[in-house]
mmCIF file of C-alpha atoms in Angstrom:
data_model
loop_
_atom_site.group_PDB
_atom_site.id
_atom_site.type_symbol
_atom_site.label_atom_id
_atom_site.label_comp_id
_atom_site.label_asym_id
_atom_site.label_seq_id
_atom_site.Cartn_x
_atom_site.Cartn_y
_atom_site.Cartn_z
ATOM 1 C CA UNK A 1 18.478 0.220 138.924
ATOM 2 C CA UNK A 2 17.374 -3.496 138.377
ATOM 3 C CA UNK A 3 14.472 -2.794 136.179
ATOM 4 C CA UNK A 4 16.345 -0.371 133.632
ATOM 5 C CA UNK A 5 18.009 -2.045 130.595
ATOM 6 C CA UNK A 6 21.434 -2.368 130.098
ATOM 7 C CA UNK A 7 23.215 0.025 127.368
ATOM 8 C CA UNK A 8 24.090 -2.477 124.235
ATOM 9 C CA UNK A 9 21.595 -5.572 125.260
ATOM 10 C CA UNK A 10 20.890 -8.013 122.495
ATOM 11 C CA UNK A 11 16.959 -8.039 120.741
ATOM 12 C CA UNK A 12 16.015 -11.631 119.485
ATOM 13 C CA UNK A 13 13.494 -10.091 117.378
ATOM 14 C CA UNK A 14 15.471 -7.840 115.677
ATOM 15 C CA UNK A 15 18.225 -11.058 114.606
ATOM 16 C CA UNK A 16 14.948 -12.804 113.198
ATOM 17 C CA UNK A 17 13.344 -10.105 111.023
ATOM 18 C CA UNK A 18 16.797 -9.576 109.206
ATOM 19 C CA UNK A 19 17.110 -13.435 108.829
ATOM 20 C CA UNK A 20 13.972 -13.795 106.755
ATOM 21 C CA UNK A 21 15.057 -10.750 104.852
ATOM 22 C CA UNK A 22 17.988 -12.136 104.197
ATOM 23 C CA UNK A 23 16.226 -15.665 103.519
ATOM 24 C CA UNK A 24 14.112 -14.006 100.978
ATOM 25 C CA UNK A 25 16.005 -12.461 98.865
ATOM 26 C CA UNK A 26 18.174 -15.270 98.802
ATOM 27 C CA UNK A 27 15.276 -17.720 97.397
ATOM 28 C CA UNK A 28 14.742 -14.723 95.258
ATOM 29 C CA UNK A 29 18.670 -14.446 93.445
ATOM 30 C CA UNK A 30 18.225 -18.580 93.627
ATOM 31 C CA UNK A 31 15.132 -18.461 91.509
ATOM 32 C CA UNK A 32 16.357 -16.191 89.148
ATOM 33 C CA UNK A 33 19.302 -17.885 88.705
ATOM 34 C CA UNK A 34 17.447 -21.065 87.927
ATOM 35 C CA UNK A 35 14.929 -20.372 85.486
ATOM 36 C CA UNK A 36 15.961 -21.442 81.894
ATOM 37 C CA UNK A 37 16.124 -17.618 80.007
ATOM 38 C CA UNK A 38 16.375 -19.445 76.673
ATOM 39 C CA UNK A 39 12.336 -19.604 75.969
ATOM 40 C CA UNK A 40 11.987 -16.172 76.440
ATOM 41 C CA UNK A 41 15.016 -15.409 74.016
ATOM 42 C CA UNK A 42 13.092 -18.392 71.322
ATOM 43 C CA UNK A 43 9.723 -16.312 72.044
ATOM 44 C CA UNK A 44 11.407 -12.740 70.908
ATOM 45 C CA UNK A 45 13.265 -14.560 68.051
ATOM 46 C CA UNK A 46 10.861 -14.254 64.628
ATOM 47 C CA UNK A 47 9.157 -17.454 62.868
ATOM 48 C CA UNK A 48 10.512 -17.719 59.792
ATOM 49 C CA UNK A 49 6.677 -19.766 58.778
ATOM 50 C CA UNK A 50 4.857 -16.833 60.474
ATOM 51 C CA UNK A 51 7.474 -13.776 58.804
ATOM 52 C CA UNK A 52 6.358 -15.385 55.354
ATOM 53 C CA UNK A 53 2.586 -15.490 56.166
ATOM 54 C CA UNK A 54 2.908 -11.896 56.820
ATOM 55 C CA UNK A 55 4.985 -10.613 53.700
ATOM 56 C CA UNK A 56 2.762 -12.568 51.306
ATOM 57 C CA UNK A 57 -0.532 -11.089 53.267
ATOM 58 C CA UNK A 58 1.539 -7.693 53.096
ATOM 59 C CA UNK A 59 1.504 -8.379 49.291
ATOM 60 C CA UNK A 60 -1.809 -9.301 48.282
ATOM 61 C CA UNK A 61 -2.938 -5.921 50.195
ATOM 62 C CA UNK A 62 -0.223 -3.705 47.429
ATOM 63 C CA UNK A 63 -1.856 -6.004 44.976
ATOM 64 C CA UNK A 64 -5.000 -5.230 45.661
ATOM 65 C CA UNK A 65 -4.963 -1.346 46.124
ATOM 66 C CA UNK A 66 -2.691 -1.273 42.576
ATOM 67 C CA UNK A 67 -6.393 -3.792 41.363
ATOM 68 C CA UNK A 68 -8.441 -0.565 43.266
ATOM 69 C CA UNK A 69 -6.672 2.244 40.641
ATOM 70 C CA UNK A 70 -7.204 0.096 37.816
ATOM 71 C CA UNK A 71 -10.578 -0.282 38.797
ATOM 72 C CA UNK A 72 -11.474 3.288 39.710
ATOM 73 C CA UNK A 73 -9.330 4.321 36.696
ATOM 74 C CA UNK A 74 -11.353 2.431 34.113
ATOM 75 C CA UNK A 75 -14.493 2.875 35.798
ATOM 76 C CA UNK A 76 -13.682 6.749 35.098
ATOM 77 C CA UNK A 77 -12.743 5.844 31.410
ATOM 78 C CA UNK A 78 -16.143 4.264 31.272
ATOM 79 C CA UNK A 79 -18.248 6.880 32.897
ATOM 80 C CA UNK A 80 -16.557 9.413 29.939
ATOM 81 C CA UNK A 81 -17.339 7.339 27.409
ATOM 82 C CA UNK A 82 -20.866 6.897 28.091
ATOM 83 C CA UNK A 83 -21.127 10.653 28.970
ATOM 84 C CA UNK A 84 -19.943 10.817 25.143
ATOM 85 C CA UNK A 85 -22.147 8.572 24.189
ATOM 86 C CA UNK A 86 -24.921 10.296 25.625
ATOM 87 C CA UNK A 87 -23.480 13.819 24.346
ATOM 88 C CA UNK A 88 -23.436 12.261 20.872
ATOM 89 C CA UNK A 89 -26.845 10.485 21.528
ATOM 90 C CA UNK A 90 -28.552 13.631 22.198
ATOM 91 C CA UNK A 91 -26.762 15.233 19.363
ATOM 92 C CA UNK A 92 -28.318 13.218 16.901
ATOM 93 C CA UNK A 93 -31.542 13.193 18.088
ATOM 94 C CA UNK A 94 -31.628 16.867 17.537
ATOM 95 C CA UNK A 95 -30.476 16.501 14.388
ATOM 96 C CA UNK A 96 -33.229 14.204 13.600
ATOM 97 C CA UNK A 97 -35.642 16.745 15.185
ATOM 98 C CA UNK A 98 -34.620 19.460 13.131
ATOM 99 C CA UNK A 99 -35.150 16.948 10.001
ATOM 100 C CA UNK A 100 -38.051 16.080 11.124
ATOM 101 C CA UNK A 101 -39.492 19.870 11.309
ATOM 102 C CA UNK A 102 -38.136 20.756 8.055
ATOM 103 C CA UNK A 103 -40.096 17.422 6.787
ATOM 104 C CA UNK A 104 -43.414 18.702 8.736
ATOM 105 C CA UNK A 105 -42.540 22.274 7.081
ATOM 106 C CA UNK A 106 -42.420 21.138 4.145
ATOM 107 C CA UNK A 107 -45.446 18.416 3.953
ATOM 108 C CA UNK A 108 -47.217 22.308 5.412
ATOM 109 C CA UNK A 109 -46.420 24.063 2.783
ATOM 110 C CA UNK A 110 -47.006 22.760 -1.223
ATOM 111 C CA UNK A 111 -45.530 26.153 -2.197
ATOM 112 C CA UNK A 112 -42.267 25.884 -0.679
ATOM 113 C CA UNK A 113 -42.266 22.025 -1.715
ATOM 114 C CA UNK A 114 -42.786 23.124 -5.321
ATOM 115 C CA UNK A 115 -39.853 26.570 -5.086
ATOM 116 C CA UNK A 116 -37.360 23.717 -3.734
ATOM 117 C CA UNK A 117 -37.581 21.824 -6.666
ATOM 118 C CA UNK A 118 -37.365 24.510 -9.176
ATOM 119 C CA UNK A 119 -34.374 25.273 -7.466
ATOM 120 C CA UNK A 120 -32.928 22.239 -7.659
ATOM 121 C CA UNK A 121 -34.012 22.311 -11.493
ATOM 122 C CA UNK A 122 -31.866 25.419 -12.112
ATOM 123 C CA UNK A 123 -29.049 24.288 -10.043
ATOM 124 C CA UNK A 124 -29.414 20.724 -12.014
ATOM 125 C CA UNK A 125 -29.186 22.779 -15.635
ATOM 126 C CA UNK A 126 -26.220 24.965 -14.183
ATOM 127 C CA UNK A 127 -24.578 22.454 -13.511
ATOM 128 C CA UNK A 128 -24.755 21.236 -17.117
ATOM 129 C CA UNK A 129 -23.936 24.335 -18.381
ATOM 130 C CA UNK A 130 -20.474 24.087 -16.597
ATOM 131 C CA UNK A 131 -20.385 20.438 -17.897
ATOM 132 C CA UNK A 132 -20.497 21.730 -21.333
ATOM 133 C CA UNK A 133 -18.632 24.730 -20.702
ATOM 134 C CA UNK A 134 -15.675 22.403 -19.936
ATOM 135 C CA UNK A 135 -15.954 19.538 -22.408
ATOM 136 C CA UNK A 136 -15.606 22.454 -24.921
ATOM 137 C CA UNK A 137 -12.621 23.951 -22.965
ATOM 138 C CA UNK A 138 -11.011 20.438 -23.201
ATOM 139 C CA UNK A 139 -11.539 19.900 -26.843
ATOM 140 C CA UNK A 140 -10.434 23.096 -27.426
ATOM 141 C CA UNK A 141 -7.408 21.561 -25.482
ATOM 142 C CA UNK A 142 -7.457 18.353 -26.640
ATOM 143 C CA UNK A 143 -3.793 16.749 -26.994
ATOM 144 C CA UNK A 144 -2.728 18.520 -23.394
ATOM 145 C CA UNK A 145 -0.937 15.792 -21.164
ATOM 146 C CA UNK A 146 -2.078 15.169 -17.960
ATOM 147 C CA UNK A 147 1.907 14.396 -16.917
ATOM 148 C CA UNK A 148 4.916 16.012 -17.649
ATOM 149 C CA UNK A 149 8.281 13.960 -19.485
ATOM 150 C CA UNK A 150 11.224 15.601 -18.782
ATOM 151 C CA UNK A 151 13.963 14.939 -21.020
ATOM 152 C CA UNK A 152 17.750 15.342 -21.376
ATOM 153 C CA UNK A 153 18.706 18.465 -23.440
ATOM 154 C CA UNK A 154 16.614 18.573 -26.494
ATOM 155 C CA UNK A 155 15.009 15.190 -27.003
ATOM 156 C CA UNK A 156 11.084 15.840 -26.306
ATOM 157 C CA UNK A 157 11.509 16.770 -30.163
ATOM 158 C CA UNK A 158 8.202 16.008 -32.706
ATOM 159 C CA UNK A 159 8.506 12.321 -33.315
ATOM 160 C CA UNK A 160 5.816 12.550 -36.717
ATOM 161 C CA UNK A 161 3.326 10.852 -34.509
ATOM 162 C CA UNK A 162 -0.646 11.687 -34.234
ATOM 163 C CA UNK A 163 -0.814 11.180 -30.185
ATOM 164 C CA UNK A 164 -4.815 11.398 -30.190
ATOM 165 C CA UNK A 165 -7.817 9.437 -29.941
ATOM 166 C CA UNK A 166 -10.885 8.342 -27.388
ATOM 167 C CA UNK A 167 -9.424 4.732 -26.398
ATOM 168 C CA UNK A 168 -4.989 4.646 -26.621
ATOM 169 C CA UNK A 169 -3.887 1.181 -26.620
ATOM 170 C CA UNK A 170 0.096 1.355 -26.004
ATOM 171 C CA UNK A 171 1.782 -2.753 -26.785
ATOM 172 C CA UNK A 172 4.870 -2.862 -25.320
ATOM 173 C CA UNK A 173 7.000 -5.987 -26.287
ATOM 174 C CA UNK A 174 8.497 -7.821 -23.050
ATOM 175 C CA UNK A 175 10.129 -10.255 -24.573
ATOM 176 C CA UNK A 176 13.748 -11.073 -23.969
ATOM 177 C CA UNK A 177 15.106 -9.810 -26.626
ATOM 178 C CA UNK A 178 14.275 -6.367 -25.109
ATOM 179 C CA UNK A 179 17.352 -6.978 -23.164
ATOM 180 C CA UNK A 180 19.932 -5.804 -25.992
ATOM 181 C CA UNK A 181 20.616 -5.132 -29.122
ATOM 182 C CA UNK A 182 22.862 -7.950 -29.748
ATOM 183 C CA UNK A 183 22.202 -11.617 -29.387
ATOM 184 C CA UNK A 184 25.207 -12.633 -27.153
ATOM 185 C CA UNK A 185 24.477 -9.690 -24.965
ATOM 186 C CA UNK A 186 20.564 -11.010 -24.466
ATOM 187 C CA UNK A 187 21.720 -14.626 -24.333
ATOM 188 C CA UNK A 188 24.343 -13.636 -21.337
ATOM 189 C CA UNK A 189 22.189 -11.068 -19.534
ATOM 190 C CA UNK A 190 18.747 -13.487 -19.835
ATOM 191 C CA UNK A 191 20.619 -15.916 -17.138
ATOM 192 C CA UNK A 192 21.354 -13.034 -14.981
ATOM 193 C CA UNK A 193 18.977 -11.216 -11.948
ATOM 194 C CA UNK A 194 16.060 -9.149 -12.505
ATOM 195 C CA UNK A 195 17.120 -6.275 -11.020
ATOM 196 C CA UNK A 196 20.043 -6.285 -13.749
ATOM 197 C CA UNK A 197 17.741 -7.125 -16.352
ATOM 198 C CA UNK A 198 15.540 -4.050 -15.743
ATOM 199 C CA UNK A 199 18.721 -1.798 -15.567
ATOM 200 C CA UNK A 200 20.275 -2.625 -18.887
ATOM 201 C CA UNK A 201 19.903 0.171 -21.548
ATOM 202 C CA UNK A 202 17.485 -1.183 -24.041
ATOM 203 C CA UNK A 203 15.088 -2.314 -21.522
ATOM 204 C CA UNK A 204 15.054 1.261 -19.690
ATOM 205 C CA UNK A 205 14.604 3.024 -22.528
ATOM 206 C CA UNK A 206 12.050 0.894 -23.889
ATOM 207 C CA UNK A 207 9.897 1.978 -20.208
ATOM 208 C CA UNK A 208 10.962 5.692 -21.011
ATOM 209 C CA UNK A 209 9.014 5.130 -24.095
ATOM 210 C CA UNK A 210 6.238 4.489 -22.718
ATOM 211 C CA UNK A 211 6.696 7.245 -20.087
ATOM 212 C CA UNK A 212 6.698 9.390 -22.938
ATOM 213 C CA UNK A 213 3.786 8.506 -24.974
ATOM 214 C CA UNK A 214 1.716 8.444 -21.314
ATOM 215 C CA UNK A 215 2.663 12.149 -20.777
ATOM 216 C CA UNK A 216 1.517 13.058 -24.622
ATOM 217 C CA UNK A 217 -1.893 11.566 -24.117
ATOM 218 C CA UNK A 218 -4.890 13.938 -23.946
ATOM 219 C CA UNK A 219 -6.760 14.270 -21.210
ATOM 220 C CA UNK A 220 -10.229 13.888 -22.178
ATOM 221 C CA UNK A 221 -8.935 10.190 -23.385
ATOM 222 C CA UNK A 222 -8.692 6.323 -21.878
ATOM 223 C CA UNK A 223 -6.040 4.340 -22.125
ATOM 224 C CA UNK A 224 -4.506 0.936 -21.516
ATOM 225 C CA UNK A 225 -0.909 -0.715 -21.359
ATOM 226 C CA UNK A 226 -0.633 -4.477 -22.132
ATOM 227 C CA UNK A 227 2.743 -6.220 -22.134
ATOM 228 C CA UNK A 228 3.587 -9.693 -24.403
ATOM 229 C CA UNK A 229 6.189 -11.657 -24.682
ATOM 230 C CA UNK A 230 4.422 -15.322 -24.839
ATOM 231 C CA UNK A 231 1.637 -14.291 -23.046
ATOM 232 C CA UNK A 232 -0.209 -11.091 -22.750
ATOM 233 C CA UNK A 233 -1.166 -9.211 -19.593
ATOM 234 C CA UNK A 234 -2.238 -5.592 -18.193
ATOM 235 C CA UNK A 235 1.061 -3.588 -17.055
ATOM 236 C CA UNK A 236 -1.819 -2.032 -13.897
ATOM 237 C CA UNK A 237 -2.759 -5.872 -12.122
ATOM 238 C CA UNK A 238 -6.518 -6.289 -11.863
ATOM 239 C CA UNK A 239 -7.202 -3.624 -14.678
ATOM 240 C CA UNK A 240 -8.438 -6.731 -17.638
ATOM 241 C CA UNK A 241 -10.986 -5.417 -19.933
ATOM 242 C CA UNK A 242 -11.188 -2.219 -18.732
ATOM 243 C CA UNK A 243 -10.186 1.425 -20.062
ATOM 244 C CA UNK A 244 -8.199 3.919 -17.724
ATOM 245 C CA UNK A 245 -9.014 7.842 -17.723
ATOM 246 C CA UNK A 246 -5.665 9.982 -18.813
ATOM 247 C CA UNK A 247 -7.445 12.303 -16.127
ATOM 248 C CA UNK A 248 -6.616 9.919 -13.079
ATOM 249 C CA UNK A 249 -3.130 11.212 -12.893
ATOM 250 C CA UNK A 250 -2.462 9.087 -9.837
ATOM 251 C CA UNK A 251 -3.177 5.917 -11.195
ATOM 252 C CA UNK A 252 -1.990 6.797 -14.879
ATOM 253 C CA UNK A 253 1.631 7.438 -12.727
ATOM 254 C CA UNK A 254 1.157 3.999 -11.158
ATOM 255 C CA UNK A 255 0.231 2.053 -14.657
ATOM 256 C CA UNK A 256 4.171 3.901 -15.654
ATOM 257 C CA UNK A 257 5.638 3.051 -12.180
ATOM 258 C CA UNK A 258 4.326 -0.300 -13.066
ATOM 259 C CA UNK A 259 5.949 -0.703 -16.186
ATOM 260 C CA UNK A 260 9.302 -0.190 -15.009
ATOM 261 C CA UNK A 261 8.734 -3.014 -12.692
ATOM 262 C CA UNK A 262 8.296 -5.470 -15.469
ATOM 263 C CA UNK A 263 11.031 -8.022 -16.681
ATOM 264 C CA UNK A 264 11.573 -8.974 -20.315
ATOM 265 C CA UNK A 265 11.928 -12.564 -20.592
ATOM 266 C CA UNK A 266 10.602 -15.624 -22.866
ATOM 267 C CA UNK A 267 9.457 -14.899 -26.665
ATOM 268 C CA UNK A 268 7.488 -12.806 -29.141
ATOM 269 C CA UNK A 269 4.057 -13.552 -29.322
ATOM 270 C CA UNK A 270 2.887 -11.247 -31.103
ATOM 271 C CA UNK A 271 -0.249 -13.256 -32.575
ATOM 272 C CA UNK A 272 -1.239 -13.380 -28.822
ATOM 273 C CA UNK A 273 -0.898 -9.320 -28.691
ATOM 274 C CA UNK A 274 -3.097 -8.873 -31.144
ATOM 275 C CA UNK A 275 -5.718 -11.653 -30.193
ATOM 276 C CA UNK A 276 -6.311 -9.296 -26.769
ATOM 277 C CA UNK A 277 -6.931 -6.097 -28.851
ATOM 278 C CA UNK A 278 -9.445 -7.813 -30.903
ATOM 279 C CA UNK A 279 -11.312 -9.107 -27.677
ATOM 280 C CA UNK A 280 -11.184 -5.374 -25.733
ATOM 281 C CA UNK A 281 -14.993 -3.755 -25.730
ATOM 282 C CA UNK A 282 -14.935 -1.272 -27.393
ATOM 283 C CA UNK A 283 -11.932 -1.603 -29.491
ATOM 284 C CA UNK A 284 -9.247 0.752 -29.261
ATOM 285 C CA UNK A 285 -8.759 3.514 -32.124
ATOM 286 C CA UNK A 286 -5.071 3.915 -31.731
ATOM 287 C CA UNK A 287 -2.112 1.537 -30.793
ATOM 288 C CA UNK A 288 1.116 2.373 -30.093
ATOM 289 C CA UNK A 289 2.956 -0.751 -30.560
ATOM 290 C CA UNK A 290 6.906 -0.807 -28.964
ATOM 291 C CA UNK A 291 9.322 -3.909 -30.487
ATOM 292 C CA UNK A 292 12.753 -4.858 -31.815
ATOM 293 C CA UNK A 293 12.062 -7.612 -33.647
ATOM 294 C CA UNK A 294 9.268 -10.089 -36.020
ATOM 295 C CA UNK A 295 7.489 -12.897 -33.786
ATOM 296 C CA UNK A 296 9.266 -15.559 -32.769
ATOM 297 C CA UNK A 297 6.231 -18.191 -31.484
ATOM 298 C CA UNK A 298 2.953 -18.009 -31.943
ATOM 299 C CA UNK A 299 -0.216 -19.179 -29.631
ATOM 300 C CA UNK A 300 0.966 -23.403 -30.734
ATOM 301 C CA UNK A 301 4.201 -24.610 -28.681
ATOM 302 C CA UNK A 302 7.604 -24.567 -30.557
ATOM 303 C CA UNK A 303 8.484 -27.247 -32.511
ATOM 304 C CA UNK A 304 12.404 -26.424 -31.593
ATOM 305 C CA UNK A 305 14.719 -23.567 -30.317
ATOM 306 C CA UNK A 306 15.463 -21.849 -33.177
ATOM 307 C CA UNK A 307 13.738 -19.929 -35.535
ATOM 308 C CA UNK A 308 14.307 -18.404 -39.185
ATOM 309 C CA UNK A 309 14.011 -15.373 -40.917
ATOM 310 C CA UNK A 310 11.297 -16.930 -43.391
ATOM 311 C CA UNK A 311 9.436 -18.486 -40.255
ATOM 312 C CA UNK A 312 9.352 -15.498 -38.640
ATOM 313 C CA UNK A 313 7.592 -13.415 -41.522
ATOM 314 C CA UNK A 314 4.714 -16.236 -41.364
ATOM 315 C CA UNK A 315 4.304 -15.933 -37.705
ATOM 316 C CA UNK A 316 3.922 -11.878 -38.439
ATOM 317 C CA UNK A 317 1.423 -12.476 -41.302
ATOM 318 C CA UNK A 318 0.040 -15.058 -38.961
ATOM 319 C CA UNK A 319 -0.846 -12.332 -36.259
ATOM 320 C CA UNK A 320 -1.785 -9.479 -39.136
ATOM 321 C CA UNK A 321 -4.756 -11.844 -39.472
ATOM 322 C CA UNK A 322 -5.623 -11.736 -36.034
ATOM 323 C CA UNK A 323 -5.520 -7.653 -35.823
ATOM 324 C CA UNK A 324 -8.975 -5.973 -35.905
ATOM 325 C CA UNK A 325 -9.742 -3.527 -39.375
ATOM 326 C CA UNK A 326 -9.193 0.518 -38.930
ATOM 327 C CA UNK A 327 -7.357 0.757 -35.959
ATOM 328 C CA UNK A 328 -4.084 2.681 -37.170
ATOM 329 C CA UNK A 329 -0.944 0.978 -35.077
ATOM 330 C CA UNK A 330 2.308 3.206 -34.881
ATOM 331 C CA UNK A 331 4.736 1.135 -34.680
ATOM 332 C CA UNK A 332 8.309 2.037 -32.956
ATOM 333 C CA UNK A 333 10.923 -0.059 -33.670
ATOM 334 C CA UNK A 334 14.307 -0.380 -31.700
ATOM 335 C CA UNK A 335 17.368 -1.943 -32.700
ATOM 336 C CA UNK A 336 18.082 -5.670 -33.071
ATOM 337 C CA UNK A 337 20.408 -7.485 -35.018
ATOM 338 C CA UNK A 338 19.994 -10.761 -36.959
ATOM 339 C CA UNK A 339 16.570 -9.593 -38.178
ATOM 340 C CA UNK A 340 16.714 -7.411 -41.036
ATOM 341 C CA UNK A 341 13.014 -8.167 -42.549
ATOM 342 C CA UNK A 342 11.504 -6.237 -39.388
ATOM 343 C CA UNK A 343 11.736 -2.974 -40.038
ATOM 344 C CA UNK A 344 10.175 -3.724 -43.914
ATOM 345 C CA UNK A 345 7.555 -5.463 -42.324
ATOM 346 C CA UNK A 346 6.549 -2.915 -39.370
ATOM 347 C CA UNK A 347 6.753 -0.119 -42.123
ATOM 348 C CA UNK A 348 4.112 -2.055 -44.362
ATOM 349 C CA UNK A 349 1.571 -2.310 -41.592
ATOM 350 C CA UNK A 350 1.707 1.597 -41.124
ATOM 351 C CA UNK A 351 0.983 1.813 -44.299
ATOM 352 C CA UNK A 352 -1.543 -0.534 -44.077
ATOM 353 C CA UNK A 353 -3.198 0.835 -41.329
ATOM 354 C CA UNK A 354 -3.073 4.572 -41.886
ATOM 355 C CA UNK A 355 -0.553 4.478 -38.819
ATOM 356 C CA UNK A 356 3.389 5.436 -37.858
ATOM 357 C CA UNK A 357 6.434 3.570 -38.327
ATOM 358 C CA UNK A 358 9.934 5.304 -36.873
ATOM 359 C CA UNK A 359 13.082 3.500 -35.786
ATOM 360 C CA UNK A 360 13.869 6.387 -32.773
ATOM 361 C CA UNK A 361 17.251 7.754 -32.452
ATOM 362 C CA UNK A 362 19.384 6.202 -29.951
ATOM 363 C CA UNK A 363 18.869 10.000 -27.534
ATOM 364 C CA UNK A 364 15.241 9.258 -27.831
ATOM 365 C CA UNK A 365 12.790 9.961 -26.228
#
């Protein structure tokens, strides 16, 4: 029984094998333990230098596809346009084709050349047929308004005025003494703002006047509106030395429009007034001239600031002289106190003149 082994005998071996097992994995939890874990935590932290980089890289690419629609948008805007271009390009050209084959049809034929002209010859005296037809219709007519004046009540009454003629001069008077009828009424409101200077009565119905003589004109007629005080100018800006057509209803509304725009202020010139008619080509054959009062200045300055009666009827003889022969001037005459001469004076020139005089009613026009 000497060569069997004993039951529970100890193995070198075995005690070695589990030593470097146990040796092993001991280095192993050393190591571990060792290393320095903080560079792989740095490593899986992000760089903030590297995180910008990125979102301004991650920027320029939005920028750049929103640049790509722009692009692709206007090169579709462009590609339309030029297939309009072409469209209209191609248009034309048959248009000029067509021209060009009624040209080579009618170079062809002499007999069609010469039937297109007579046609054109009747359609030519047709046409001035109707031209005469309706000159006639608006003689037949003549002293029809091209605008309408609506009064208050029953004032559009017959004023005793012949509201005719080729070329209608109407004067209106601008001066400050268009402000009122009384002299401490125009001396107060002169000092105040235009917008209450073209409100006050006098003034307004001074415009209204010339409203209404506008919407009496006939149609077939010209016209013009100058306004004086010291100086004299067109009530329509940019219409000197000309003649307006009644028939232009828009701009006849603007000359009246234009009017009621204007502010009386300075003195009566009325030597000046009459200077401008004489220098109008052609002359007009009726004015309708709207005042309150004689001259107070004529074209030489002042010599002071007040005036008399006597001066002022040598300043109005002063501008008689100045007024071209046979033009009749209808003269309405509105209330002013302190000169009693006018209305004399006014009333000879009618008579004079073969024209109008009439102080209006205070519900006029």
């Amino acid at each position: 029984m000497a060569g069997k082994k004993k039951r529970g005998s100890f193995n070198p071996l075995s005690l070695a094998f589990l030593d470097v097992m146990s040796c092993g994995f001991g280095a192993v939890v050393l190591l571990f333990l060792i290393l320095d874990h903080t560079a792989t935590e740095a490593r899986n932290e992000a760089d903030p230098n590297l995180t910008a980089e990125v979102n301004l890289l991650e920027d320029e690419i939005v920028e750049g596809q929103e640049n790509l629609f722009q692009i692709r948008n206007t090169l579709d805007r462009v590609s339309l346009e030029v297939v309009e271009a072409q469209g209209l390009a191609d248009r034309i050209q048959s248009e000029i084709d067509d021209f060009l084959a009624q040209l080579a049809a009618l170079e062809g034929d002499s007999m069609a050349t010469e039937e297109s002209v007579e046609d054109l010859r009747a359609d030519i005296q047709a046409l001035e047929e109707e031209l005469l037809r309706l000159q006639s219709t608006a003689e037949a007519e003549r002293g029809q308004s091209n605008r309408q004046f609506l009064g208050d009540g029953d004032r559009q009454y017959l004023s005793g005025m012949l509201l005719g003629g080729n070329r209608i001069l109407i004067l209106l008077d601008t001066s400050a003494s268009m402000l009122d009828e009384t002299l401490v009424n125009v001396i107060r409101t002169r000092n105040m703002s235009d917008t209450v200077k073209k409100q006050t009565a006098k003034w307004r119905r001074a415009t209204r006047i010339v409203e209404w003589i506008s919407a009496q004109l006939p149609v077939i007629s010209q016209y013009q509106v100058l306004a004086f005080n010291e100086t004299v100018q067109p009530a329509l800006p940019g219409s000197e030395n000309m003649w307006l057509e009644v028939a232009d209803q828009d701009q006849l509304n603007e000359v009246v429009r234009q009017v009621q725009e204007l502010v009386p202020e300075g003195g009566n010139n009325l030597q000046a007034a009459f200077q401008a008619v004489a220098s109008m080509n052609p002359l007009p054959d009726n004015i309708y001239l709207i005042t309150d009062s004689l001259p107070t200045r004529n074209n030489r300055e002042p010599r002071g600031s007040t005036i008399s009666a006597r001066d002022r009827l040598n300043l109005y003889a002063e501008a008689i002289e100045s007024l071209p022969r046979n033009i009749p001037v209808n003269t309405i005459l509105l209330p002013m106190e302190g000169d009693p001469a006018s209305a004399a004076a006014f009333w000879q020139l009618a008579h004079l003149t073969s024209g109008s005089f009439i102080t209006p009613a205070r519900d006029w026009p």
